[in-house]
Amino acid sequence: MYSYSTRARALRVFGRVGGVSALLGIALVAACSDDDTMLHPPLDAATPDSGSLTDGAVPDGGVKPACAPDVTTGGKAKNVVFFLGDGMGITTLTGARIYSVGEEGSLTIDTLPETGFVRTYSHDFMVTDSAPSMSAYMTGVKMNNNVISMSPETVADPTKCVGSSGYKEDSGVTQNGAAVTTFLELAKKAGKATGVVTTTRLTDATPAATYAHICQRNLEFDIAAQVVPGGAGYNAALGNGIDVVLGGGSEKFDKATRPDQRDLFAELTAQNYTVVRTAADLAAYSPNSGKRLFGSFTPNDMSYEVDRIKVTPAVEPSLTDMAVAALDVLTKGPNGYFLMVEGGRIDHALHATQARRAFEETVSFDRTIAAVLAKVDLANTLVVVTADHDHTLVHNGYAHRVGKTTPTNPGLLGFVRNPEPAADGTFTPVNDRDGVPYTIIGFGNGPNRVAGKRTALDETTTSGVDYRQEATFHLSSETHGGTDVSIWSTGASSEQVHGFMTNTAVFDILRCGAGL
């Protein structure tokens, strides 16, 4: 349980002032299997640490402890908005800031007054994947890698967690373990409006952790069924359904691509949803229609922002468009709301070691936070921003201040340069031991590891959208890292966010802040 203690109050000052710089030098690289399940390696025979259940987790969905006496137990927050930057570690956020506004600039995230740090390890792994990390935020329970909102003993072992046809699940799933209540379910039970917004597939781990319970994150057809009211496999704890669901991954709902040939879009329409498939559809939807809103705009993940904006008129809405549309619906409810917004493709760009894409996704995520803050009433709304884990992105060398990246300035996507100017007044690149310049941004592991001696690069190449930054260890896809992540908050009950905490404690911050 997370509570105010004298020591925690002292740590609050550290969390606001000095903590980020202290963590910037830390880089823990995940020792993950280099095969694809690629972004998220399968569970191995690692032994769970039963001792981890002491950090706020309640086994088997047990009753959570009472809120701390010095937290307003009645809840000051009528509304809760939870932002999750997937993979948005401290080095990524720092990079995005310099990339977009320079070293002295600030992102919207930087202006949030309450700050702290979160330890993200899962029940069985030091380096988590998104499933147990987001589930810890949403349930207060530590669980095993690849498991979504289930009890700690649940395993993703394919012999104990399978669909009726292996991973082509067409009529349910064989589970092990027990479901644990999510914050969205608590909000729904309290009569609040609820919403889920993401740039990934709606059935991907982060959004799924808000509404689904399953022993293997890859069982996405079954996850899709859990969000469709009245249908086989529906999660009854969602009552009459989530009010707003927006993201990608239509193939998990489409009759033509589902193994069981269920038309989940038709089922949703029959359950009083307006189903939207394009940006124009979303713009045309009226929040006064009396119908819930479900949007799936791409067969798989939604496009990276740098690619989305190339299409005119826009076919896909932006993350900001979706979040604002969701708020327009949710604020119609009389009892408040809970909205989860994920910047999910930050993580995907980092797995690809495409730093520019990752920074652009982070900036897009930050713009969405700004747009939401402009619409909500912070007197009765708790806003929390965090990440589920970090990555192995690093800032190399003794780099000059570079300013923001522009068409004529590669900025931190360029080379580390010598501290003293050459005779012509320019600052020449620093060479490595092979006599070749090296970039400010690199990765601990990933696909671009040169075999043998490195060859010369140019900054036009290294600052490109599709360039994959160089890595120390050669893997087909870059892995997550194990460093703590930051957490920020503002609004009602936001003073609970301070110091160091485990990810399970964040659930209690949300629950106690909203009085649930």
XYZ file of C-alpha atoms in Angstrom:
516
model
C 0.000 0.000 0.000
C 1.244 3.451 -0.869
C 0.831 6.032 1.863
C 2.225 9.314 3.054
C 5.017 8.763 5.532
C 7.508 11.258 6.860
C 10.169 9.675 4.701
C 7.930 9.713 1.639
C 7.189 13.394 2.106
C 10.925 14.070 2.182
C 11.377 11.984 -0.942
C 8.765 14.103 -2.647
C 11.232 16.981 -2.824
C 13.832 14.697 -4.361
C 11.303 13.395 -6.867
C 10.518 16.937 -8.004
C 13.991 18.380 -8.128
C 16.909 16.035 -8.392
C 15.755 12.554 -9.282
C 15.658 12.632 -13.056
C 19.277 13.639 -13.509
C 20.326 10.949 -11.069
C 18.714 8.283 -13.192
C 19.789 9.424 -16.636
C 23.044 7.514 -16.471
C 21.430 4.182 -15.668
C 20.933 1.675 -18.464
C 19.829 -1.870 -17.821
C 19.678 -4.012 -20.937
C 17.210 -6.871 -21.149
C 18.745 -10.268 -21.784
C 15.882 -11.491 -23.941
C 15.665 -14.288 -26.472
C 16.355 -13.002 -29.985
C 13.406 -14.452 -31.816
C 10.175 -13.000 -32.908
C 7.691 -13.177 -30.745
C 10.114 -10.535 -31.434
C 9.010 -7.506 -29.520
C 7.880 -9.591 -26.553
C 9.782 -12.839 -25.987
C 7.962 -15.924 -24.690
C 8.007 -16.956 -21.073
C 10.856 -19.262 -20.142
C 11.373 -21.429 -17.090
C 12.208 -18.537 -14.768
C 11.020 -19.116 -11.228
C 8.615 -16.509 -9.820
C 9.787 -14.722 -6.726
C 7.020 -15.185 -4.199
C 8.570 -12.424 -2.137
C 7.446 -9.888 -4.736
C 3.904 -10.272 -3.463
C 4.826 -8.004 -0.583
C 4.919 -4.897 -2.770
C 1.268 -4.044 -2.662
C 0.017 -7.052 -4.592
C -2.989 -8.973 -3.344
C -3.028 -12.606 -4.515
C -6.097 -14.104 -6.169
C -7.956 -10.824 -6.469
C -8.276 -10.316 -2.686
C -9.602 -7.167 -1.036
C -7.319 -4.156 -1.322
C -6.243 -2.428 1.916
C -7.898 0.780 3.061
C -6.599 4.073 1.716
C -4.040 5.834 3.905
C -5.557 8.138 6.554
C -3.954 11.239 5.108
C -5.348 10.592 1.621
C -8.885 11.836 1.170
C -10.715 8.530 1.343
C -13.880 10.023 -0.085
C -11.932 10.846 -3.226
C -11.424 14.360 -4.514
C -11.223 13.202 -8.120
C -14.570 12.768 -9.841
C -12.670 12.023 -13.048
C -9.407 10.183 -13.766
C -7.296 10.386 -16.933
C -4.398 7.932 -17.126
C -1.778 8.499 -19.840
C 0.592 5.657 -20.669
C 3.592 6.331 -22.915
C 4.515 2.785 -23.886
C 8.266 2.328 -23.518
C 8.735 6.040 -22.758
C 11.772 5.799 -20.509
C 13.728 8.777 -19.232
C 16.287 8.735 -22.054
C 13.504 8.651 -24.645
C 11.655 11.537 -23.037
C 14.869 13.560 -22.754
C 15.598 12.847 -26.408
C 12.111 13.879 -27.484
C 12.434 17.143 -25.554
C 15.778 18.067 -27.141
C 14.557 16.896 -30.554
C 11.466 19.108 -30.455
C 12.308 22.166 -28.320
C 16.031 22.005 -27.534
C 17.883 21.514 -24.272
C 16.285 24.486 -22.493
C 12.748 23.897 -23.729
C 9.955 22.069 -21.942
C 7.344 19.574 -22.995
C 3.887 19.636 -21.451
C 4.871 16.591 -19.388
C 7.727 18.598 -17.862
C 5.289 21.150 -16.469
C 3.227 18.709 -14.394
C 3.834 19.573 -10.736
C 3.849 16.182 -9.005
C 6.600 13.709 -9.896
C 8.110 10.434 -8.813
C 9.723 7.206 -10.006
C 8.252 3.783 -10.621
C 9.904 0.363 -10.413
C 8.459 -1.780 -13.184
C 9.710 -5.360 -12.603
C 7.077 -8.063 -13.019
C 6.294 -11.045 -10.763
C 8.839 -13.236 -12.532
C 11.150 -10.975 -14.570
C 13.378 -8.021 -13.772
C 12.561 -6.646 -17.225
C 8.831 -6.546 -17.770
C 6.756 -6.646 -20.895
C 3.746 -4.376 -21.274
C 1.159 -6.942 -20.173
C 2.094 -7.298 -16.478
C 3.314 -3.715 -16.156
C 0.092 -2.099 -17.368
C -1.861 -4.748 -15.462
C -0.032 -3.730 -12.274
C -1.120 -0.130 -12.820
C -4.691 -1.214 -13.480
C -5.080 -3.882 -10.757
C -2.449 -3.337 -8.058
C -1.207 -6.905 -8.562
C 2.199 -8.110 -9.763
C 1.839 -10.831 -12.372
C 4.002 -12.854 -14.727
C 5.242 -11.627 -18.083
C 2.715 -11.980 -20.935
C -0.229 -12.223 -18.488
C -3.055 -9.661 -18.561
C -4.972 -8.717 -15.389
C -4.832 -12.137 -13.727
C -3.646 -13.428 -10.337
C 0.097 -13.757 -9.607
C 0.267 -17.534 -10.080
C -1.156 -17.323 -13.623
C 1.288 -18.480 -16.286
C 1.385 -17.926 -20.033
C 2.627 -21.487 -20.544
C 1.073 -22.675 -23.858
C 0.158 -26.015 -22.259
C -1.955 -24.230 -19.642
C -3.163 -21.212 -21.591
C -4.536 -22.045 -25.029
C -7.441 -21.307 -27.284
C -9.545 -24.193 -28.498
C -7.369 -24.352 -31.624
C -4.011 -23.402 -30.180
C -3.448 -19.701 -30.778
C -6.205 -19.590 -33.397
C -8.799 -19.270 -30.680
C -12.269 -19.721 -32.135
C -14.467 -20.529 -29.146
C -12.869 -19.343 -25.949
C -9.673 -19.993 -24.088
C -8.431 -22.485 -21.524
C -7.384 -20.342 -18.574
C -5.314 -20.851 -15.463
C -5.298 -18.492 -12.503
C -8.045 -16.034 -11.623
C -9.138 -12.626 -12.887
C -8.326 -9.582 -10.745
C -10.450 -6.458 -10.819
C -9.235 -3.552 -12.958
C -9.594 0.143 -12.246
C -11.832 0.505 -15.297
C -14.149 -2.171 -13.861
C -14.240 -0.335 -10.531
C -15.085 2.903 -12.330
C -17.808 1.180 -14.311
C -19.285 -0.339 -11.158
C -19.348 3.131 -9.582
C -21.437 4.419 -12.478
C -18.661 6.338 -14.189
C -18.289 6.610 -17.958
C -15.219 4.777 -19.262
C -12.963 5.073 -22.276
C -9.908 3.456 -23.850
C -7.812 5.183 -26.533
C -4.634 3.834 -28.162
C -2.518 4.040 -31.296
C -1.869 0.294 -31.168
C -4.285 -2.565 -31.694
C -7.196 -2.332 -29.278
C -6.363 -5.894 -28.253
C -2.693 -5.184 -27.568
C -1.445 -5.608 -24.014
C -1.777 -2.049 -22.708
C -5.379 -1.313 -23.704
C -6.397 -4.925 -22.986
C -5.151 -4.661 -19.397
C -7.927 -2.170 -18.662
C -10.828 -4.423 -19.691
C -9.690 -8.023 -20.300
C -8.444 -10.970 -18.258
C -6.341 -13.580 -20.027
C -3.332 -15.763 -19.361
C -1.540 -15.019 -22.654
C -1.422 -11.604 -24.318
C -1.172 -13.174 -27.784
C -4.745 -14.513 -27.596
C -6.032 -11.343 -29.192
C -9.153 -12.766 -30.847
C -10.359 -13.813 -27.398
C -9.395 -10.432 -25.979
C -11.542 -8.770 -28.655
C -14.542 -10.872 -27.645
C -14.235 -9.675 -24.048
C -15.134 -6.104 -25.025
C -18.307 -6.903 -27.006
C -21.420 -6.784 -24.769
C -23.817 -9.703 -25.012
C -21.493 -11.932 -27.002
C -19.696 -15.162 -26.177
C -16.650 -14.454 -24.033
C -17.816 -10.989 -22.934
C -16.371 -9.659 -19.679
C -19.538 -9.154 -17.638
C -17.690 -6.897 -15.194
C -17.916 -4.204 -17.884
C -21.681 -3.956 -17.376
C -23.335 -2.553 -20.479
C -19.956 -1.896 -22.093
C -17.103 0.599 -22.270
C -18.469 3.930 -23.476
C -15.604 4.841 -25.843
C -13.078 2.489 -27.458
C -10.755 3.941 -30.125
C -7.621 2.543 -31.769
C -6.377 0.093 -34.373
C -6.544 -3.669 -34.887
C -9.783 -4.125 -36.843
C -8.708 -7.581 -38.030
C -9.414 -8.927 -34.533
C -13.069 -7.825 -34.860
C -13.703 -8.407 -38.567
C -15.647 -11.457 -39.735
C -13.261 -11.915 -42.670
C -10.178 -12.256 -40.471
C -11.506 -13.889 -37.293
C -11.034 -17.684 -37.081
C -14.595 -18.086 -35.744
C -16.004 -15.745 -38.442
C -17.892 -13.692 -35.856
C -18.666 -10.175 -37.015
C -17.882 -8.247 -33.857
C -18.553 -4.918 -35.551
C -22.110 -6.012 -36.281
C -22.474 -7.247 -32.700
C -21.255 -3.907 -31.368
C -23.709 -2.028 -33.595
C -26.508 -4.183 -32.206
C -25.406 -3.204 -28.683
C -25.973 0.532 -29.188
C -22.488 1.420 -30.466
C -21.728 3.702 -33.366
C -18.826 2.013 -35.148
C -16.443 4.407 -36.917
C -13.673 3.331 -39.277
C -12.104 6.579 -40.570
C -11.143 10.035 -39.328
C -14.142 11.428 -41.212
C -16.456 8.951 -39.463
C -15.083 10.042 -36.091
C -15.520 13.719 -36.926
C -19.119 13.063 -37.961
C -20.043 11.233 -34.758
C -22.186 13.241 -32.362
C -21.542 12.794 -28.642
C -25.199 13.726 -28.161
C -26.396 10.707 -30.129
C -26.977 8.587 -27.051
C -24.852 5.832 -28.538
C -21.525 4.526 -27.307
C -18.525 4.953 -29.610
C -16.271 2.233 -31.013
C -13.586 3.048 -33.572
C -11.027 0.777 -35.212
C -9.198 2.601 -37.960
C -6.552 0.178 -39.255
C -6.272 -3.614 -39.624
C -3.247 -3.696 -37.329
C -1.552 -0.911 -35.354
C -2.304 2.641 -36.381
C 0.289 4.459 -38.487
C 3.230 6.293 -37.007
C 2.434 9.982 -36.783
C 5.095 10.923 -39.367
C 3.378 8.595 -41.853
C -0.201 9.435 -40.888
C 0.195 13.130 -41.675
C 1.423 12.372 -45.208
C -2.089 11.288 -46.224
C -4.404 14.174 -47.115
C -7.212 14.278 -46.204
C -6.401 12.181 -43.156
C -7.760 8.634 -43.177
C -6.712 7.915 -39.601
C -7.371 10.287 -36.709
C -4.459 11.421 -34.569
C -4.067 10.378 -30.956
C -5.164 13.895 -30.007
C -8.269 13.622 -32.199
C -9.238 10.370 -30.488
C -8.598 11.587 -26.942
C -10.581 14.786 -27.458
C -13.447 12.861 -29.073
C -13.444 10.466 -26.129
C -13.676 13.330 -23.642
C -16.583 14.842 -25.564
C -18.494 11.615 -24.948
C -17.346 10.834 -21.407
C -18.084 14.281 -20.001
C -21.785 13.746 -20.793
C -22.015 11.285 -17.908
C -23.220 12.662 -14.548
C -20.964 10.555 -12.329
C -17.550 11.328 -13.779
C -15.335 9.209 -15.973
C -12.151 7.199 -16.383
C -10.152 7.555 -19.592
C -6.970 5.664 -20.486
C -4.881 7.123 -23.318
C -1.886 5.195 -24.676
C 0.870 6.513 -26.917
C 1.608 2.962 -27.970
C 3.819 3.348 -30.992
C 6.623 4.985 -29.027
C 7.438 1.431 -28.012
C 7.299 0.052 -31.548
C 9.669 2.676 -32.913
C 12.131 1.912 -30.123
C 11.980 -1.821 -30.834
C 12.899 -0.904 -34.418
C 15.708 1.405 -33.117
C 14.244 4.241 -35.190
C 14.909 7.109 -32.831
C 13.322 9.847 -34.932
C 10.046 7.963 -35.129
C 10.156 7.342 -31.376
C 10.739 11.027 -30.656
C 7.935 12.061 -33.026
C 5.563 9.620 -31.321
C 6.554 10.988 -27.921
C 5.955 14.573 -29.067
C 2.550 13.536 -30.453
C 1.743 11.929 -27.098
C 2.776 15.139 -25.335
C 0.527 17.203 -27.616
C -2.350 14.963 -26.636
C -1.670 15.560 -22.960
C -1.754 19.314 -23.608
C -5.058 19.041 -25.473
C -6.656 17.005 -22.684
C -5.405 19.361 -19.963
C -7.021 22.226 -21.851
C -10.401 20.466 -21.703
C -10.578 19.003 -18.199
C -11.359 20.674 -14.884
C -8.355 19.957 -12.682
C -10.360 20.823 -9.574
C -12.121 17.474 -9.894
C -9.905 15.530 -12.320
C -6.812 13.484 -11.512
C -4.368 13.290 -14.419
C -1.512 10.782 -14.234
C 1.202 10.283 -16.863
C 3.746 7.463 -16.816
C 5.394 4.667 -18.813
C 5.135 0.903 -18.449
C 8.872 0.281 -18.954
C 11.865 1.797 -20.700
C 14.145 0.706 -23.569
C 17.870 0.498 -24.201
C 18.193 3.903 -25.927
C 21.285 5.795 -24.743
C 22.801 9.261 -25.234
C 26.467 8.776 -26.187
C 29.610 10.772 -25.669
C 30.226 14.338 -24.521
C 27.824 15.898 -26.979
C 27.641 19.637 -27.549
C 24.335 21.336 -26.972
C 22.621 20.778 -30.277
C 19.254 22.548 -30.080
C 16.089 21.221 -31.634
C 16.198 19.168 -34.812
C 15.274 21.097 -37.963
C 15.626 20.447 -41.725
C 19.092 22.049 -41.526
C 20.110 20.846 -38.053
C 20.194 17.115 -37.264
C 20.424 17.968 -33.576
C 20.826 14.970 -31.320
C 20.245 12.665 -34.305
C 23.666 13.729 -35.563
C 27.256 13.083 -34.490
C 29.119 13.718 -31.266
C 31.484 16.595 -32.106
C 34.845 17.816 -30.829
C 34.723 20.409 -28.037
C 37.144 22.785 -29.780
C 36.495 24.292 -33.217
C 38.707 23.487 -36.199
C 40.662 26.193 -38.010
C 37.623 27.032 -40.130
C 35.500 27.519 -37.021
C 33.451 24.326 -37.418
C 33.124 21.587 -34.833
C 34.222 18.357 -36.462
C 32.837 14.949 -35.478
C 34.617 12.860 -32.860
C 35.898 9.599 -34.347
C 35.803 6.231 -32.628
C 38.785 3.860 -32.501
C 38.053 2.850 -36.088
C 38.374 6.459 -37.211
C 34.652 6.800 -37.918
C 32.212 9.388 -36.456
C 29.580 8.064 -34.054
C 26.090 9.284 -33.251
C 24.740 10.822 -30.075
C 21.867 8.330 -29.988
C 22.455 4.593 -29.876
C 20.892 1.449 -28.442
C 22.099 -1.304 -26.149
C 20.847 -3.904 -28.607
C 18.979 -4.077 -31.883
C 19.142 -4.957 -35.574
C 21.774 -2.449 -36.755
C 25.042 -3.804 -35.416
C 27.813 -3.543 -37.981
C 29.825 -6.712 -38.537
C 33.517 -5.847 -38.351
C 34.786 -2.307 -38.734
C 32.183 0.436 -38.792
C 31.846 2.415 -42.006
C 31.463 6.163 -42.342
C 28.013 7.677 -41.990
C 26.550 11.085 -42.774
C 24.093 13.080 -40.697
C 21.483 13.193 -43.445
C 21.272 9.430 -43.092
C 21.385 9.254 -39.296
C 18.650 11.878 -38.884
C 16.281 10.154 -41.299
C 12.900 8.795 -40.239
C 13.730 5.264 -41.358
C 17.302 5.117 -40.068
C 17.958 2.455 -37.447
C 20.463 3.706 -34.896
C 23.461 1.478 -34.227
C 23.366 -1.074 -31.410
C 25.923 -2.768 -29.184
C 24.471 -6.287 -29.350
C 22.967 -7.737 -32.504
C 19.326 -8.796 -32.098
C 16.545 -8.900 -34.662
C 14.520 -6.479 -32.531
C 15.577 -4.199 -29.684
C 14.369 -5.171 -26.207
C 12.896 -3.407 -23.242
C 15.193 -2.170 -20.474
C 14.880 -2.511 -16.724
C 15.415 1.065 -15.523
C 12.825 2.832 -13.357
C 10.425 5.135 -15.213
C 9.065 8.543 -14.261
C 5.527 9.370 -13.198
C 3.889 12.806 -13.293
C 0.532 14.058 -12.055
C -1.663 17.096 -11.720
C -5.173 17.914 -10.563
C -7.357 16.528 -7.794
C -5.540 14.129 -5.402
C -2.340 14.437 -7.440
C -0.330 15.105 -4.272
C -0.266 11.333 -3.774
C 2.358 11.083 -6.540
C 5.806 11.561 -5.024
C 9.011 9.667 -4.310
C 9.712 6.071 -5.313
C 7.033 3.422 -5.719
C 6.344 0.114 -7.418
C 3.864 0.030 -10.280
C 1.279 -1.707 -8.079
C 1.174 1.382 -5.831
C -0.070 3.488 -8.740
C -3.326 1.529 -8.711
C -3.922 2.638 -5.130
C -3.132 6.229 -6.070
C -5.878 6.055 -8.698
C -8.297 4.129 -6.484
C -7.861 6.279 -3.392
C -7.811 9.500 -5.370
C -11.159 8.639 -6.933
C -12.613 7.168 -3.753
C -13.198 3.738 -5.326
